[in-house]
mmCIF file of C-alpha atoms in Angstrom:
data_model
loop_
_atom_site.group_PDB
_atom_site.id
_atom_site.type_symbol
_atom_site.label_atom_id
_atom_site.label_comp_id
_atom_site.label_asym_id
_atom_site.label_seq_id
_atom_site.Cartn_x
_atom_site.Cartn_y
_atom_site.Cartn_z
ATOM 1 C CA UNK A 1 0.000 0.000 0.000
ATOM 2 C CA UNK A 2 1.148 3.682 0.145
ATOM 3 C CA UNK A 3 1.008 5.052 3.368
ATOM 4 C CA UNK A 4 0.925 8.778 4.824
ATOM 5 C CA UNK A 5 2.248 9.322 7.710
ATOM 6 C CA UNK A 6 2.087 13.220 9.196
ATOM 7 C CA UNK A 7 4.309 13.233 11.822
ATOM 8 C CA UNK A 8 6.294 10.623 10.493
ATOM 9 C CA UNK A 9 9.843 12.589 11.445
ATOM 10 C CA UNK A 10 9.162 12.398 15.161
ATOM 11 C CA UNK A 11 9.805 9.849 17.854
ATOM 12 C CA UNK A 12 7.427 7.597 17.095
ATOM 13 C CA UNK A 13 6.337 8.518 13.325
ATOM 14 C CA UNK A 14 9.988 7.851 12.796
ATOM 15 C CA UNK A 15 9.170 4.364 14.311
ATOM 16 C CA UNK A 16 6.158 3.474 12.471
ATOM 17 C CA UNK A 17 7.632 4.676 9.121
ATOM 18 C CA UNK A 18 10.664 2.303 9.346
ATOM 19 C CA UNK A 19 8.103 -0.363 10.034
ATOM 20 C CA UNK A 20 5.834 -0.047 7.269
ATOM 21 C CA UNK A 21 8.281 0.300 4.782
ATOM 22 C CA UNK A 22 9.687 -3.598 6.301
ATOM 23 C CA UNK A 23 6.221 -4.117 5.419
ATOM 24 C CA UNK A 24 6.894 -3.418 2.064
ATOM 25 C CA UNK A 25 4.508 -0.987 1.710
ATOM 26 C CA UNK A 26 5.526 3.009 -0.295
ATOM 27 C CA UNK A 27 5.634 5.719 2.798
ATOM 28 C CA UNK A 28 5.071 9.469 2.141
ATOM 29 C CA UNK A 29 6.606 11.108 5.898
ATOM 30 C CA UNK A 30 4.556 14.688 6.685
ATOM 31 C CA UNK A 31 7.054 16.508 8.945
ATOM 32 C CA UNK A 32 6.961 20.312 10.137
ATOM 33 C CA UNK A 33 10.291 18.992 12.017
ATOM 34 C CA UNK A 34 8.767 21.698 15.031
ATOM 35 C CA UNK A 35 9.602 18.425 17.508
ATOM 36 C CA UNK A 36 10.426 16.142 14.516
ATOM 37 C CA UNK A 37 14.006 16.001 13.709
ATOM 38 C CA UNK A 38 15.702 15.003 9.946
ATOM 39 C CA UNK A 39 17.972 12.791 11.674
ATOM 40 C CA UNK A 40 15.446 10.497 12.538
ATOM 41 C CA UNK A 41 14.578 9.595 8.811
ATOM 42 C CA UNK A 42 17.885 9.793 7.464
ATOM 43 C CA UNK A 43 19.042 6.652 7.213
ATOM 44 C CA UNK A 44 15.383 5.883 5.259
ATOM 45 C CA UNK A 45 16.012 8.532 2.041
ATOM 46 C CA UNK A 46 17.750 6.650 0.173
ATOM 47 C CA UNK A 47 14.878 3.902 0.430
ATOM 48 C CA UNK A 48 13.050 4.244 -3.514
ATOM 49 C CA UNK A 49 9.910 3.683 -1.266
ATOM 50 C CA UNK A 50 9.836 6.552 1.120
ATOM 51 C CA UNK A 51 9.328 9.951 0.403
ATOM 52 C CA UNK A 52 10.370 12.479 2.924
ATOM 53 C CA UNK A 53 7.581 16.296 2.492
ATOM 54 C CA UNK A 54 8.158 19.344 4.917
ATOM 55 C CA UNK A 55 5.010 20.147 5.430
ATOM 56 C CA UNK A 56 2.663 21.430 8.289
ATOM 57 C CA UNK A 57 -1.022 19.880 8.909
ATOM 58 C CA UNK A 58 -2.342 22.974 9.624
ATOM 59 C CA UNK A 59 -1.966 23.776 6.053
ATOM 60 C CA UNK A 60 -4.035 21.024 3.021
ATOM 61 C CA UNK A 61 -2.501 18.547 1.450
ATOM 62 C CA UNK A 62 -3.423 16.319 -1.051
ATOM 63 C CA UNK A 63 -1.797 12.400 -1.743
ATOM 64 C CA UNK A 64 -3.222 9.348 -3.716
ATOM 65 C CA UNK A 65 -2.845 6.804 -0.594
ATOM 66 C CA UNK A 66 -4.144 4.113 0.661
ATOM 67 C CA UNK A 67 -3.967 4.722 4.530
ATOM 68 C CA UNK A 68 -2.854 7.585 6.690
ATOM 69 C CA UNK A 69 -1.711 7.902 9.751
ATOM 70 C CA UNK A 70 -2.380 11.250 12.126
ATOM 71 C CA UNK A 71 0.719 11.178 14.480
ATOM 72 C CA UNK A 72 1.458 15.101 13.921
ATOM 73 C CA UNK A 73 1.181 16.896 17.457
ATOM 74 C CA UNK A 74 3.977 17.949 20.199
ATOM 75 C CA UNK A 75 3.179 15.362 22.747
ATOM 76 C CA UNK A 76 5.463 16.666 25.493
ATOM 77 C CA UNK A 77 4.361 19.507 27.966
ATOM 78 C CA UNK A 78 7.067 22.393 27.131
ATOM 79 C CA UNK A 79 6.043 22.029 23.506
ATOM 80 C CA UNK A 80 2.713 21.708 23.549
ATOM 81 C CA UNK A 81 2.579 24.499 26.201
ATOM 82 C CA UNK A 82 5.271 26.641 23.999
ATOM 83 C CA UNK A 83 2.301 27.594 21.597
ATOM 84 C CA UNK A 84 -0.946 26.815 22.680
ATOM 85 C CA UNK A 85 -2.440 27.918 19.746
ATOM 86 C CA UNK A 86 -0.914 26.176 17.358
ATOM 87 C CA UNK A 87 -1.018 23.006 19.521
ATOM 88 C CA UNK A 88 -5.022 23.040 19.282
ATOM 89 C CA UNK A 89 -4.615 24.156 15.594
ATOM 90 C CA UNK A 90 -2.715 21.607 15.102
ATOM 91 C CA UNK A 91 -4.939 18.881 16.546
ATOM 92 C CA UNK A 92 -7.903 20.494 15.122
ATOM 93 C CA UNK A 93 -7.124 21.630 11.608
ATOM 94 C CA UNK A 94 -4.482 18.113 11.089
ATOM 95 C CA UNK A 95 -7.774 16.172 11.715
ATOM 96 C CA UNK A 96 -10.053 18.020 9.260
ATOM 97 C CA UNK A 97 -7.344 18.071 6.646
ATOM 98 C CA UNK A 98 -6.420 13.931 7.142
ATOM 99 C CA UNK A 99 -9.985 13.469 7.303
ATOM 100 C CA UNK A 100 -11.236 15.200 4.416
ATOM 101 C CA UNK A 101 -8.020 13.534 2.298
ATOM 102 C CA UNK A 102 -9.298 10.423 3.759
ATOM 103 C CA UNK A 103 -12.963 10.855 2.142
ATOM 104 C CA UNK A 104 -11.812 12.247 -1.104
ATOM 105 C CA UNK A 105 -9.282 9.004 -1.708
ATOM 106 C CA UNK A 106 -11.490 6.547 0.369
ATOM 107 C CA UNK A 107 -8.401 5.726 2.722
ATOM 108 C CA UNK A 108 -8.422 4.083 5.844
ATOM 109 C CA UNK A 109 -7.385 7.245 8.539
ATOM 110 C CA UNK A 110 -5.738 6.407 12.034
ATOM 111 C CA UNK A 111 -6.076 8.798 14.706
ATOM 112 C CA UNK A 112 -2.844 9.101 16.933
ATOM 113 C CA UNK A 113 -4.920 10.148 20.458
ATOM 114 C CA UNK A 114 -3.843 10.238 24.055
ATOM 115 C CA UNK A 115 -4.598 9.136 27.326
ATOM 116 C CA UNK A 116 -4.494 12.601 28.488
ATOM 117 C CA UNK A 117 -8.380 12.363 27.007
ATOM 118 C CA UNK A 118 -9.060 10.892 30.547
ATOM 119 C CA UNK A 119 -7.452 13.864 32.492
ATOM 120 C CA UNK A 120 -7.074 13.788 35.650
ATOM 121 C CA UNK A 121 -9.048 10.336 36.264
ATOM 122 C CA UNK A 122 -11.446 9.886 38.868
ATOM 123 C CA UNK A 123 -12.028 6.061 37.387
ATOM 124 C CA UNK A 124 -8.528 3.724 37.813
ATOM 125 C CA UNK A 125 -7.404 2.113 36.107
ATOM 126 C CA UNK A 126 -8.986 4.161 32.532
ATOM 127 C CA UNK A 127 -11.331 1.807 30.188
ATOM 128 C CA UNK A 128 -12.580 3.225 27.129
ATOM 129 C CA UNK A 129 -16.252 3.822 28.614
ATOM 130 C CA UNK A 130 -14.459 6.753 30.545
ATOM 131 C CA UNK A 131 -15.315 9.870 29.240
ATOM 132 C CA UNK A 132 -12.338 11.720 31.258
ATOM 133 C CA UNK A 133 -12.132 14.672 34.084
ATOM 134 C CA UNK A 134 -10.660 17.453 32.183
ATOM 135 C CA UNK A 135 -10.105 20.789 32.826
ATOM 136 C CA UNK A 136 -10.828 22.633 29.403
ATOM 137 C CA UNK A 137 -8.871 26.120 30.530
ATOM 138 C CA UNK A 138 -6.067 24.918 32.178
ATOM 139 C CA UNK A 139 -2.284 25.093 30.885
ATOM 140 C CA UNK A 140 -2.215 21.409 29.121
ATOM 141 C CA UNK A 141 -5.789 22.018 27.364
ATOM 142 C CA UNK A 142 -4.587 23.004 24.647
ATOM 143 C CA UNK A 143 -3.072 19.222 23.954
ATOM 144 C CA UNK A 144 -5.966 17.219 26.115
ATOM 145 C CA UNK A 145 -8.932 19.152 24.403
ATOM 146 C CA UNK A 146 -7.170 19.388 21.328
ATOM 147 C CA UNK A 147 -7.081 15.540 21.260
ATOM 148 C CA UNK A 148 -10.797 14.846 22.126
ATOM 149 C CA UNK A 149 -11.779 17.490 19.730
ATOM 150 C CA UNK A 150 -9.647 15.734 17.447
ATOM 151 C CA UNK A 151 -11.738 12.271 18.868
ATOM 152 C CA UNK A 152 -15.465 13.929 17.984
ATOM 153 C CA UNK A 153 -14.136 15.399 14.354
ATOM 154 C CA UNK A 154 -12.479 11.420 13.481
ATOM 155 C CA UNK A 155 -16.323 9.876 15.084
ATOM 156 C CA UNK A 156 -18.214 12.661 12.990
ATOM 157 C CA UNK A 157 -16.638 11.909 9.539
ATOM 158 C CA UNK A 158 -17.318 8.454 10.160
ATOM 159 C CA UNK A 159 -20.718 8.643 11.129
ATOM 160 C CA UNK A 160 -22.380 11.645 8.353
ATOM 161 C CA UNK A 161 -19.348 10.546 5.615
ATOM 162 C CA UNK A 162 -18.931 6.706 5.963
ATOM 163 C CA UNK A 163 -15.161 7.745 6.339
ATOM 164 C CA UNK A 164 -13.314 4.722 7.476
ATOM 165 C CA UNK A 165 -11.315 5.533 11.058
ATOM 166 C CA UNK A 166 -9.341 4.374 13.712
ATOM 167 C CA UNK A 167 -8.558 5.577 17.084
ATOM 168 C CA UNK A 168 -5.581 5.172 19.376
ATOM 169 C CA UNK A 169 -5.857 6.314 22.447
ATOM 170 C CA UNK A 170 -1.304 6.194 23.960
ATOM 171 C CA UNK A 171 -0.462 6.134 27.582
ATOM 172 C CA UNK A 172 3.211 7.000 28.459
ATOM 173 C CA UNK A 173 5.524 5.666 25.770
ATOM 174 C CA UNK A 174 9.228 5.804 25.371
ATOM 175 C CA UNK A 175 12.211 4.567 23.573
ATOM 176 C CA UNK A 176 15.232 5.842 21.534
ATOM 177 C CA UNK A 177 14.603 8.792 19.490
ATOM 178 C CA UNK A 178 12.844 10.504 22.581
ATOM 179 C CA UNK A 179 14.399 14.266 22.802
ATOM 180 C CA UNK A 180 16.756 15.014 25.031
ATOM 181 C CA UNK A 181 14.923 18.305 26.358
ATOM 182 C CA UNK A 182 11.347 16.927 25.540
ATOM 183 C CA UNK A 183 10.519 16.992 29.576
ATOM 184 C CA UNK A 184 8.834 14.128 29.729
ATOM 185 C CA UNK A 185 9.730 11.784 32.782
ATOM 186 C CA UNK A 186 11.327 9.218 31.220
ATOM 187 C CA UNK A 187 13.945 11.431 29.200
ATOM 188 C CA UNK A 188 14.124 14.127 32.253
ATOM 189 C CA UNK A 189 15.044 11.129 34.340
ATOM 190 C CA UNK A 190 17.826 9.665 32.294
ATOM 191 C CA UNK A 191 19.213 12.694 30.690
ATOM 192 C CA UNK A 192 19.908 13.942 34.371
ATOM 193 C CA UNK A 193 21.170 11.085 36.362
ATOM 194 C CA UNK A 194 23.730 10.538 33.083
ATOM 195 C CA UNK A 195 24.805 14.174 33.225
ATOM 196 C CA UNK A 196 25.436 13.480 37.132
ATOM 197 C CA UNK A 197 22.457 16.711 37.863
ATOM 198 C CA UNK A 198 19.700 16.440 40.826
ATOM 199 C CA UNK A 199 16.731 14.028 39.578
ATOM 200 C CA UNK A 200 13.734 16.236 39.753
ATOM 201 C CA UNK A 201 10.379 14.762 40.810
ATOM 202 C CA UNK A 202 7.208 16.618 41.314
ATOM 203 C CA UNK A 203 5.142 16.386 44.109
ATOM 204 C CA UNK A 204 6.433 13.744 46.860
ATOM 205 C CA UNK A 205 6.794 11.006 43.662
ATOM 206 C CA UNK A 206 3.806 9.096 44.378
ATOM 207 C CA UNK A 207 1.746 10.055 41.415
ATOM 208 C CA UNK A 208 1.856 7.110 38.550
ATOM 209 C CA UNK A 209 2.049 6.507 35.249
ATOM 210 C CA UNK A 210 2.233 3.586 32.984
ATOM 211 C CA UNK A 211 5.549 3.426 31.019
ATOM 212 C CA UNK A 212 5.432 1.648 27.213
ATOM 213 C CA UNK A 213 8.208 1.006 24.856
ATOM 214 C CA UNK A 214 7.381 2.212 21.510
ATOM 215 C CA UNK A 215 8.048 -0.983 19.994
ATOM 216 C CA UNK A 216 4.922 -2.191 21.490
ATOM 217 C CA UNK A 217 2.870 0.669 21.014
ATOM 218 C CA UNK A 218 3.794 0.346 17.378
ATOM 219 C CA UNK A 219 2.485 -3.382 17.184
ATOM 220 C CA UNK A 220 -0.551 -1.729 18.888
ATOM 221 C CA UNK A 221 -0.993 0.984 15.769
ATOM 222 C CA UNK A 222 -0.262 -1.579 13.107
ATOM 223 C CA UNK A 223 -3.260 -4.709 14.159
ATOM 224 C CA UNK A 224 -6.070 -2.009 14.692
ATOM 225 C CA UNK A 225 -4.717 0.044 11.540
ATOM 226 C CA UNK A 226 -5.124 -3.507 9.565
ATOM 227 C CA UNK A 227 -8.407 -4.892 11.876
ATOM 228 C CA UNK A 228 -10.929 -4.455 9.928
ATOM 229 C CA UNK A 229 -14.148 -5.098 12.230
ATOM 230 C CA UNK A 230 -12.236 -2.733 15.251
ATOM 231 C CA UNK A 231 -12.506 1.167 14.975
ATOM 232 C CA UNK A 232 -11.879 2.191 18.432
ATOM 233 C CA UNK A 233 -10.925 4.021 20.330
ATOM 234 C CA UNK A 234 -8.388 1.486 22.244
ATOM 235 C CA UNK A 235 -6.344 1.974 24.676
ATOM 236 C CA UNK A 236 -2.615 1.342 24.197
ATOM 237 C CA UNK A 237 -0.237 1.184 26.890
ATOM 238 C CA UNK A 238 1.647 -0.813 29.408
ATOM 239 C CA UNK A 239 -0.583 -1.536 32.491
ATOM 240 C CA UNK A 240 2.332 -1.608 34.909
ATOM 241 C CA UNK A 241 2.044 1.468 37.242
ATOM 242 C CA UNK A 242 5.004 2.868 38.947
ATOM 243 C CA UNK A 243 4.880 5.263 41.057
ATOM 244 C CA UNK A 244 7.804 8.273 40.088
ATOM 245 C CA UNK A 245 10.063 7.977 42.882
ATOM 246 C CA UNK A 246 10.527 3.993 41.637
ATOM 247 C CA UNK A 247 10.953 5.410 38.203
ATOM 248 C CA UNK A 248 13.528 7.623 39.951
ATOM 249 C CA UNK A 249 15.188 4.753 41.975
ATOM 250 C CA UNK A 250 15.359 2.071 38.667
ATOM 251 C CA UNK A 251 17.175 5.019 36.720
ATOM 252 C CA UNK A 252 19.689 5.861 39.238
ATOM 253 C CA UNK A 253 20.380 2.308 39.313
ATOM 254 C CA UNK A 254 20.716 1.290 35.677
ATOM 255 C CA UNK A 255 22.796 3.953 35.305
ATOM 256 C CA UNK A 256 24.538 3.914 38.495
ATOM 257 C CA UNK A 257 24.521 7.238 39.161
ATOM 258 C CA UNK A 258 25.582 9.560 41.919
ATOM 259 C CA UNK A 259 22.593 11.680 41.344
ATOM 260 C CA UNK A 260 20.326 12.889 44.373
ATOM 261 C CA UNK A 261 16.382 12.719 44.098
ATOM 262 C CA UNK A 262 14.869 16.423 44.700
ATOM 263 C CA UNK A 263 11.121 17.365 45.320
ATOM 264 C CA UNK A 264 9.722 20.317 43.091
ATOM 265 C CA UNK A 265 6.302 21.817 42.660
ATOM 266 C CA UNK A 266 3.375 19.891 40.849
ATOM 267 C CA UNK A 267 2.784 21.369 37.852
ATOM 268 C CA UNK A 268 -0.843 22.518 37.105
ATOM 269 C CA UNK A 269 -3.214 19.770 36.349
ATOM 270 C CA UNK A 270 -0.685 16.689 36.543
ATOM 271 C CA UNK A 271 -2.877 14.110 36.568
ATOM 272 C CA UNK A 272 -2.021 11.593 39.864
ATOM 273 C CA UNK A 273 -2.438 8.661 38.227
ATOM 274 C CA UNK A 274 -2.852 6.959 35.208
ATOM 275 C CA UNK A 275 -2.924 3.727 34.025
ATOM 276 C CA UNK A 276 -4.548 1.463 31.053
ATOM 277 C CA UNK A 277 -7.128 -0.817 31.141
ATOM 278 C CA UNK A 278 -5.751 -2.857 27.908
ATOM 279 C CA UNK A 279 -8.600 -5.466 27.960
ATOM 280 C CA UNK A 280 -10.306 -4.170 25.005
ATOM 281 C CA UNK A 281 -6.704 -4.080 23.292
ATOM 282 C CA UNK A 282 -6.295 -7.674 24.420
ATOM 283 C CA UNK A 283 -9.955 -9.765 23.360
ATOM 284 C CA UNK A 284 -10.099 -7.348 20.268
ATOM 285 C CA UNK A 285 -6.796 -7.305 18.388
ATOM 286 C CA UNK A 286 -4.411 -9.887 20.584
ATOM 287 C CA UNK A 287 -2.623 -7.253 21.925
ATOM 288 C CA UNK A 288 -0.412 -6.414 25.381
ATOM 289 C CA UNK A 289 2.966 -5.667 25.700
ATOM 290 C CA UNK A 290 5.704 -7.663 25.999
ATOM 291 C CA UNK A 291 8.861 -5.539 26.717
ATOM 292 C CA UNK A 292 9.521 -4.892 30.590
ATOM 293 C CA UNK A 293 10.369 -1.522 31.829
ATOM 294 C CA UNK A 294 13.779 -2.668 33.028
ATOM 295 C CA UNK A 295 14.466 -4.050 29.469
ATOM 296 C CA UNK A 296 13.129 -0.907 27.661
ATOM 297 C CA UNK A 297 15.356 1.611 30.161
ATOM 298 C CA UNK A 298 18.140 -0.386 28.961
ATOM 299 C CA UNK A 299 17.783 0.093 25.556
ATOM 300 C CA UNK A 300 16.746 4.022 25.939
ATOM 301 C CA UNK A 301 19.968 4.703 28.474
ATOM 302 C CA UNK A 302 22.069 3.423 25.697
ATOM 303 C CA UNK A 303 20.602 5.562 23.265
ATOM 304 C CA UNK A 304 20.872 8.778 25.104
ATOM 305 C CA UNK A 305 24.501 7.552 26.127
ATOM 306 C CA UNK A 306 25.157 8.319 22.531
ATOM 307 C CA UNK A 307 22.797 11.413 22.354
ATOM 308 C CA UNK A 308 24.060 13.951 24.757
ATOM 309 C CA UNK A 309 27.645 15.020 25.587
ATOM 310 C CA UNK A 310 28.418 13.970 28.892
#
């Protein structure tokens, strides 16, 4: 087939575009590069079958395709939060304009959505039923309401258009190709106790999240992508919870590092727990994880080893 994928330069578009094209399928990569970086396609344009366009959702685009995949949107607080607008534009408007390329070619459309739908939860662990506590004028609204607006535009086409969609909906993910300054845990967390700085948690550490490697999460993307009875939305995530001080302590350790834990402020609607209820994931498509949080650190400490000048 020949597959769009906006978003494609990022962490995880990156990801997904190398696996498609070891699909064998033709891969057209929609990139801004605002978070997405050239360096994480490089070593895929010289592939005949992938194309490489600078080009921002926000703005129309038209492709003969067969599928496309909606990954474009800074996923990471400082980003999102670094223009609000164009977070929610970017959300709203990518949508419209994957959507309405979607009905004009008749492709199948995948919706790259978040578990920060659920806000701050007051149901644990998060099924799909939830329809989320969210704050819709705090300072990450721009990202969650962007996301469900994103949700009711993807369930809208489908419903008055016949447009053929699927819904993701990611908890935590990580993995090589994460940035360096992106400030989520996971990369905060590493990038510091290399560098020999303070670790900083938020709060006393014992809010959770649910921590998956992206190779996973890709698996995820590709079986409901290619299921063709399942539209979602699914949840797609590790259910392991950790709390962030044990986060903390299994960094420090992996890395051995000298680095002392310090307490900051909670941010502004940081959400105290969060964790997937996969069972849908599970019956419908065959799906849970199988790489451990010990393994994955492994694998991502040895990438930013390489990353960052120590």
């Amino acid at each position: 087939m020949r597959i769009l994928v906006t978003g494609g330069a990022g962490f995880l578009g990156s990801h997904l575009c190398e696996r498609l094209l070891s699909e064998g399928h033709e891969v057209i990569c929609l990139d801004n590069l605002f978070t997405g970086r050239k360096r994480n396609i490089a070593h895929l344009l010289e592939n005949p079958y992938f194309e490489f366009v600078r080009h921002d959702v926000i703005d129309s685009f038209k492709f003969e395709v067969d599928q496309i995949y909606n990954l474009a949107c800074p996923a990471s607080p400082p980003h999102y939060q670094y223009n609000a607008i164009k977070t929610i534009k970017t959300s709203v408007m990518g949508a419209i304009n994957c959507l309405g390329l979607a009905k004009r070619v008749r492709a199948r459309v995948f919706q790259a959505s978040t578990s920060e739908v659920y806000g701050d939860p007051l149901v644990h662990p998060q099924p799909e039923s939830y329809w989320g506590h969210v704050n819709p004028i705090g300072a990450r609204s721009c990202y969650d309401e962007g996301k469900r607006c994103a949700e009711t535009l993807f369930f809208d086409y489908h419903r008055q258009n016949g447009v053929d969609i699927r819904i993701v909906r990611i908890f935590n993910t990580y993995g090589p190709r994460m940035l360096p300054n992106d400030g989520r845990v996971v990369s905060n967390f590493i990038v510091q106790a290399l560098k020999g700085e303070d670790i900083t948690v938020y709060g006393d550490g014992s809010q959770t999240r649910s921590f998956c490697y992206y190779s996973d999460l890709i698996e995820g993307f590709i079986r409901l992508m290619n299921k063709d009875e399942v539209i979602g939305p699914i949840n797609i995530g590790n259910p392991g919870e950790f709390t962030m001080l044990e986060l903390a302590q299994e960094v420090l350790g992996l890395v051995d590092s000298k680095s002392k834990i310090v307490h900051l402020d909670l941010p502004s609607d940081d959400p105290k727990q969060r964790q997937p209820d996969i069972s849908e994931a599970k019956a419908k498509l065959g799906w849970e994880p199988t790489v451990s949080l010990r393994e994955g650190l492994k694998e991502t400490i040895d990438y930013f080893r390489n990353e960052i000048q120590l």
